[in-house]
């Protein structure tokens, strides 16, 4: 089945929904019938107006004609906003599509029950909440792709098909493919006891890329562009402590040890706890933020008091600040602040073993990649061309 990926984008300063798919005259004709659809010659995709009912209208448009992946479309909740800077609401949430009968791109009730059994198994195994969300989301995408087949009818050929017809044509990453394989493989081993042959779950070859980092001046520009106190403190903690996205969002109020200027990271990647030093300046910023916002459970809360701030929201905060700062580097994401923290520590002379502990890396090989991007070790190398 043909695949269309819908994503929220900003086009000419206006929020739109992009529709990405391989060239297909039938799909193009279909998209043209959508009110307000436009073609971007610069970005090479079709885009449509972004509204609260866009996902539902797109689902009806492509029903039976193409597999629509709209999992990346998020909807801003109406109501109170604490964002003076953006004037927009603080939390973003998924708007699921109702599932009725078993049609292409839909999941049957029996398969949904098995997905719920899978979720409960993951919860009983104390998997991190982020892993549970990722695995169940990936599994749903897989079952929508193979639909109208049911989960019990899937064969090893379907694992090859989703790579050849969905992941590769849409330029999805190594990590995406690996997560998809992990989620589906574990589901079939737990729920159906390996209905699919284990050999079907072949892993992609890992691509070793150097992390993209920002200079200290660029980090300062990003933080200075944030006028909303909550947003500024969030991103400052990500950079100032080298935190992962989930780690900063999982912080509870007692996790900041003011007596020792430490942040307690609990049950992070690999189920490991660690302590990370935090500067006194940043502690004062956090205390001022708490005084003004008065969170009740999490350090950074969403629309409802006591609710966890969403990952989509903090990514949007970073992207907005990054664009305002006028930085023009490729592929910099929120995680780039963590990469920058590690690189700047290494450049200032911090031992690699300490950086490994601060980042929570299990293997020193993971941390050693930062030795390849430090400017002190690269910029001092003299080219033999200079001796000609």
Coordinates of C-alpha atoms in Angstrom, one line a residue:
X1 CA 0.0 0.0 0.0
X2 CA 1.2 3.5 -0.8
X3 CA 2.4 5.6 2.2
X4 CA 1.9 9.2 3.1
X5 CA 3.7 10.8 6.1
X6 CA 2.1 13.9 7.7
X7 CA 4.2 16.2 9.7
X8 CA 3.6 19.7 11.3
X9 CA 5.9 22.3 9.6
X10 CA 6.3 26.0 9.5
X11 CA 6.0 27.3 5.9
X12 CA 6.6 31.0 5.2
X13 CA 5.9 31.7 8.9
X14 CA 2.6 29.8 8.9
X15 CA 2.0 26.5 10.6
X16 CA 1.0 23.8 8.1
X17 CA 0.8 20.0 7.7
X18 CA 3.3 18.6 5.2
X19 CA 2.4 15.5 3.2
X20 CA 5.4 13.5 2.1
X21 CA 5.2 10.5 -0.3
X22 CA 6.9 9.1 -3.3
X23 CA 5.7 10.5 -6.7
X24 CA 2.3 9.2 -7.5
X25 CA -0.1 10.9 -9.9
X26 CA -3.2 9.4 -8.2
X27 CA -2.1 10.7 -4.8
X28 CA -1.3 14.1 -6.2
X29 CA -4.8 14.3 -7.7
X30 CA -6.2 13.3 -4.4
X31 CA -4.3 15.8 -2.4
X32 CA -5.3 18.6 -4.8
X33 CA -8.9 18.0 -3.7
X34 CA -8.1 18.9 -0.1
X35 CA -9.1 22.6 0.6
X36 CA -6.1 24.9 0.8
X37 CA -3.6 22.3 -0.4
X38 CA -0.4 23.8 -1.8
X39 CA 2.8 22.5 -3.4
X40 CA 6.2 23.8 -2.1
X41 CA 8.7 23.8 -4.9
X42 CA 11.5 24.7 -2.5
X43 CA 10.8 21.9 0.1
X44 CA 9.4 19.4 -2.5
X45 CA 6.3 18.5 -0.6
X46 CA 2.5 19.2 -0.5
X47 CA 1.2 21.0 2.5
X48 CA -2.3 21.7 3.8
X49 CA -3.8 24.0 6.5
X50 CA -3.2 23.0 10.1
X51 CA -6.4 22.8 12.1
X52 CA -7.8 20.6 14.9
X53 CA -9.7 18.3 12.5
X54 CA -6.9 18.0 9.9
X55 CA -5.9 14.5 10.9
X56 CA -9.4 13.2 10.7
X57 CA -10.0 14.8 7.3
X58 CA -6.8 13.4 6.0
X59 CA -7.7 9.9 7.3
X60 CA -11.0 10.0 5.4
X61 CA -9.2 11.4 2.3
X62 CA -6.7 8.6 2.1
X63 CA -8.9 5.8 3.5
X64 CA -8.5 2.7 1.4
X65 CA -6.1 4.5 -1.0
X66 CA -2.9 4.9 1.1
X67 CA -1.5 4.3 4.5
X68 CA -1.4 7.6 6.4
X69 CA 1.2 8.0 9.1
X70 CA -0.1 11.0 11.1
X71 CA 1.5 10.1 14.4
X72 CA 3.7 13.1 14.2
X73 CA 0.8 15.5 14.1
X74 CA 0.2 17.1 17.5
X75 CA -2.7 19.3 18.6
X76 CA -2.5 22.2 20.9
X77 CA -4.9 22.1 23.7
X78 CA -7.2 25.1 24.0
X79 CA -7.4 26.9 27.4
X80 CA -4.9 28.4 29.7
X81 CA -1.4 29.2 28.5
X82 CA 1.7 30.0 30.6
X83 CA 3.7 31.1 27.6
X84 CA 4.0 34.8 27.4
X85 CA 6.6 34.5 24.7
X86 CA 4.7 32.5 22.2
X87 CA 1.1 33.3 23.2
X88 CA 0.3 29.7 22.6
X89 CA -0.8 26.9 25.0
X90 CA 1.8 25.0 27.0
X91 CA 0.8 21.4 26.3
X92 CA 0.4 19.4 23.1
X93 CA -1.3 16.1 22.9
X94 CA -2.2 13.4 20.4
X95 CA -5.7 13.4 18.9
X96 CA -6.3 9.7 18.1
X97 CA -8.5 8.7 15.3
X98 CA -11.6 6.5 16.1
X99 CA -11.3 2.9 14.7
X100 CA -14.6 1.3 13.5
X101 CA -14.5 -1.6 11.2
X102 CA -11.4 -3.4 9.8
X103 CA -10.3 -1.4 6.7
X104 CA -6.9 -0.8 5.2
X105 CA -4.8 1.3 7.6
X106 CA -7.0 0.3 10.6
X107 CA -6.4 -2.1 13.6
X108 CA -9.0 -4.7 14.6
X109 CA -10.4 -4.9 18.1
X110 CA -8.7 -8.2 18.7
X111 CA -5.3 -6.8 17.7
X112 CA -5.9 -3.8 20.0
X113 CA -6.5 -6.1 22.9
X114 CA -3.2 -7.8 22.1
X115 CA -1.5 -4.4 22.0
X116 CA -2.9 -3.7 25.4
X117 CA -1.6 -7.1 26.7
X118 CA 1.8 -6.1 25.3
X119 CA 1.6 -2.8 27.1
X120 CA 0.8 -4.5 30.4
X121 CA 3.7 -6.9 29.9
X122 CA 6.1 -4.0 29.4
X123 CA 4.7 -2.2 32.4
X124 CA 5.1 -5.4 34.5
X125 CA 8.7 -5.7 33.3
X126 CA 9.3 -2.1 34.6
X127 CA 10.3 -0.8 31.2
X128 CA 10.7 3.0 31.1
X129 CA 7.5 4.8 30.1
X130 CA 9.2 6.3 27.1
X131 CA 10.1 2.8 25.9
X132 CA 6.5 1.6 26.4
X133 CA 5.2 4.6 24.4
X134 CA 7.7 4.0 21.6
X135 CA 7.2 0.3 21.4
X136 CA 3.4 0.4 21.4
X137 CA 3.4 3.3 18.9
X138 CA 5.8 1.5 16.5
X139 CA 3.7 -1.7 16.8
X140 CA 0.5 0.3 15.9
X141 CA 2.3 1.7 12.8
X142 CA 3.4 -1.7 11.8
X143 CA -0.1 -3.2 12.1
X144 CA -1.7 -0.3 10.2
X145 CA 0.8 -0.8 7.5
X146 CA 0.1 -4.6 7.0
X147 CA -3.7 -4.0 7.4
X148 CA -6.1 -5.4 6.3
X149 CA -4.0 -8.4 7.5
X150 CA -4.4 -9.1 11.2
X151 CA -1.4 -9.5 13.6
X152 CA -1.7 -13.3 13.5
X153 CA -1.6 -13.4 9.7
X154 CA 1.7 -11.5 9.5
X155 CA 4.6 -13.3 7.9
X156 CA 8.4 -12.6 7.6
X157 CA 7.7 -11.0 4.2
X158 CA 5.8 -8.2 5.9
X159 CA 8.9 -7.2 7.9
X160 CA 10.8 -6.9 4.6
X161 CA 7.9 -5.0 3.0
X162 CA 7.7 -2.3 5.7
X163 CA 11.4 -1.6 5.3
X164 CA 11.3 -1.6 1.5
X165 CA 7.9 0.2 1.1
X166 CA 7.7 2.5 4.1
X167 CA 10.9 3.1 6.0
X168 CA 13.4 3.4 3.1
X169 CA 11.3 5.4 0.6
X170 CA 10.4 7.9 3.3
X171 CA 14.0 8.4 4.4
X172 CA 13.4 7.3 8.0
X173 CA 16.5 6.9 10.1
X174 CA 18.5 3.9 11.3
X175 CA 17.1 4.5 14.8
X176 CA 13.5 4.5 13.5
X177 CA 14.1 1.2 11.7
X178 CA 15.8 -0.3 14.7
X179 CA 13.0 0.8 17.1
X180 CA 10.4 -0.7 14.7
X181 CA 12.2 -4.0 14.6
X182 CA 12.7 -4.1 18.4
X183 CA 9.0 -3.3 19.1
X184 CA 7.6 -5.9 16.6
X185 CA 10.1 -8.6 17.5
X186 CA 9.4 -8.3 21.3
X187 CA 5.6 -8.3 20.6
X188 CA 5.7 -11.5 18.6
X189 CA 8.0 -13.2 21.1
X190 CA 5.9 -12.3 24.1
X191 CA 2.3 -12.4 22.7
X192 CA 2.4 -14.9 19.9
X193 CA 5.6 -16.9 20.8
X194 CA 7.5 -16.2 17.6
X195 CA 4.9 -16.6 14.9
X196 CA 7.4 -14.7 12.7
X197 CA 10.7 -16.4 12.1
X198 CA 13.5 -14.7 14.2
X199 CA 15.6 -14.4 11.0
X200 CA 13.1 -11.9 9.6
X201 CA 14.2 -9.3 12.2
X202 CA 17.5 -8.4 10.7
X203 CA 19.1 -5.2 12.1
X204 CA 20.2 -2.4 9.8
X205 CA 23.9 -1.6 9.7
X206 CA 24.6 1.2 12.1
X207 CA 25.7 4.5 10.6
X208 CA 28.4 6.1 12.7
X209 CA 27.9 9.9 12.5
X210 CA 29.6 12.6 14.6
X211 CA 27.3 14.4 16.9
X212 CA 26.3 17.9 15.9
X213 CA 27.4 20.4 18.5
X214 CA 26.9 24.1 19.1
X215 CA 29.5 26.6 20.3
X216 CA 29.1 28.2 23.7
X217 CA 28.2 31.5 21.9
X218 CA 25.4 29.7 20.0
X219 CA 24.1 28.0 23.1
X220 CA 23.9 31.5 24.7
X221 CA 22.0 32.9 21.7
X222 CA 19.4 30.1 22.0
X223 CA 18.9 30.6 25.7
X224 CA 18.9 34.4 25.4
X225 CA 16.1 34.2 22.8
X226 CA 13.7 32.6 25.3
X227 CA 11.6 35.2 27.1
X228 CA 9.4 32.6 28.8
X229 CA 11.0 31.7 32.2
X230 CA 9.8 28.1 32.2
X231 CA 11.2 27.4 28.7
X232 CA 14.5 29.1 29.5
X233 CA 15.0 27.1 32.7
X234 CA 14.1 23.8 30.9
X235 CA 16.7 24.3 28.1
X236 CA 19.3 25.6 30.6
X237 CA 19.0 22.4 32.6
X238 CA 19.4 20.3 29.4
X239 CA 22.6 22.1 28.5
X240 CA 23.8 22.9 32.0
X241 CA 23.6 19.2 33.2
X242 CA 23.8 17.4 29.9
X243 CA 20.3 15.8 30.3
X244 CA 18.3 13.7 27.9
X245 CA 14.9 15.0 26.9
X246 CA 13.1 12.4 29.0
X247 CA 15.4 13.0 32.0
X248 CA 14.6 16.7 32.3
X249 CA 10.9 16.0 31.9
X250 CA 10.9 13.2 34.5
X251 CA 12.5 15.4 37.2
X252 CA 10.5 15.6 40.3
X253 CA 10.7 18.5 42.8
X254 CA 12.8 16.6 45.4
X255 CA 15.4 15.6 42.7
X256 CA 17.3 18.9 43.1
X257 CA 19.7 18.7 46.0
X258 CA 20.4 22.3 46.9
X259 CA 22.8 21.5 49.7
X260 CA 25.2 19.7 47.4
X261 CA 24.2 21.4 44.1
X262 CA 23.3 18.1 42.5
X263 CA 20.5 16.8 40.3
X264 CA 19.4 13.2 41.0
X265 CA 18.6 11.4 37.7
X266 CA 16.4 8.4 38.5
X267 CA 16.0 5.2 36.4
X268 CA 17.1 6.7 33.2
X269 CA 18.3 4.8 30.1
X270 CA 19.4 1.3 31.1
X271 CA 17.5 1.6 34.5
X272 CA 20.5 3.5 36.0
X273 CA 20.5 6.4 38.5
X274 CA 23.2 9.0 38.6
X275 CA 24.0 12.3 40.2
X276 CA 24.9 15.4 38.1
X277 CA 26.4 18.6 39.4
X278 CA 24.4 21.8 38.7
X279 CA 25.8 25.3 38.9
X280 CA 24.7 27.6 41.7
X281 CA 23.5 30.1 39.1
X282 CA 21.2 27.5 37.6
X283 CA 19.9 26.5 41.1
X284 CA 18.9 30.1 41.6
X285 CA 17.1 30.1 38.3
X286 CA 15.2 26.9 39.2
X287 CA 14.2 28.4 42.6
X288 CA 12.9 31.6 41.0
X289 CA 11.0 29.5 38.4
X290 CA 9.4 27.3 41.2
X291 CA 8.4 30.5 43.1
X292 CA 6.6 31.9 40.1
X293 CA 5.1 28.7 38.6
X294 CA 4.5 26.6 41.7
X295 CA 4.6 23.1 40.3
X296 CA 3.2 20.4 42.5
X297 CA 4.9 17.1 41.4
X298 CA 7.1 17.4 38.3
X299 CA 9.6 20.2 38.1
X300 CA 8.1 21.0 34.7
X301 CA 4.4 20.4 34.4
X302 CA 1.9 20.5 31.6
X303 CA -1.5 22.0 31.3
X304 CA -2.9 20.1 34.3
X305 CA -1.1 20.5 37.6
X306 CA 0.9 17.4 38.4
X307 CA 1.0 16.3 34.8
X308 CA 4.3 15.7 33.0
X309 CA 5.3 18.2 30.4
X310 CA 5.2 16.7 26.9
X311 CA 8.2 15.8 24.8
X312 CA 6.6 17.3 21.7
X313 CA 6.3 20.7 23.6
X314 CA 9.9 20.9 24.7
X315 CA 11.1 20.0 21.2
X316 CA 8.9 22.8 19.9
X317 CA 10.3 25.2 22.5
X318 CA 13.9 24.3 21.3
X319 CA 13.1 24.6 17.6
X320 CA 11.4 28.0 18.1
X321 CA 14.4 29.3 20.1
X322 CA 16.9 27.9 17.6
X323 CA 15.2 29.6 14.7
X324 CA 15.0 32.9 16.6
X325 CA 18.7 32.7 17.4
X326 CA 19.4 32.7 13.7
X327 CA 21.7 29.6 13.8
X328 CA 22.1 27.8 10.5
X329 CA 23.5 24.4 11.3
X330 CA 22.1 21.2 9.9
X331 CA 20.3 18.6 11.9
X332 CA 20.6 20.3 15.3
X333 CA 17.9 19.0 17.7
X334 CA 17.3 19.4 21.4
X335 CA 19.7 16.5 22.0
X336 CA 22.4 18.8 20.5
X337 CA 22.5 20.7 23.8
X338 CA 23.5 17.5 25.5
X339 CA 26.2 16.8 22.8
X340 CA 27.4 20.4 23.3
X341 CA 27.6 20.0 27.1
X342 CA 29.9 16.9 26.7
X343 CA 32.0 18.5 24.0
X344 CA 32.5 21.7 26.0
X345 CA 33.5 19.7 29.1
X346 CA 36.1 17.8 27.1
X347 CA 37.5 21.0 25.6
X348 CA 37.9 22.5 29.1
X349 CA 40.0 19.5 30.2
X350 CA 37.5 17.3 32.0
X351 CA 38.6 13.7 32.1
X352 CA 36.6 11.4 29.7
X353 CA 35.8 9.0 32.5
X354 CA 34.0 11.7 34.5
X355 CA 32.1 12.8 31.3
X356 CA 31.0 9.2 30.8
X357 CA 29.6 9.1 34.4
X358 CA 27.9 12.5 34.0
X359 CA 26.2 11.5 30.8
X360 CA 25.2 8.1 32.1
X361 CA 26.9 6.1 29.4
X362 CA 27.3 2.4 30.0
X363 CA 30.3 2.1 27.7
X364 CA 33.2 4.5 27.4
X365 CA 33.1 3.9 23.6
X366 CA 29.9 5.9 23.5
X367 CA 31.6 8.8 25.2
X368 CA 34.8 8.6 23.1
X369 CA 32.9 10.0 20.1
X370 CA 33.2 13.4 21.6
X371 CA 37.0 13.3 21.2
X372 CA 36.4 13.5 17.4
X373 CA 34.5 16.8 17.6
X374 CA 36.5 18.9 20.0
X375 CA 37.9 22.0 18.3
X376 CA 41.1 21.9 20.4
X377 CA 42.2 18.6 18.9
X378 CA 41.2 19.4 15.3
X379 CA 42.0 23.1 14.8
X380 CA 45.6 22.7 15.9
X381 CA 46.4 20.1 13.3
X382 CA 48.6 21.5 10.6
X383 CA 47.8 20.6 7.0
X384 CA 50.8 19.2 5.0
X385 CA 49.6 21.6 2.3
X386 CA 51.0 24.5 4.3
X387 CA 54.5 23.1 3.8
X388 CA 54.3 23.1 0.0

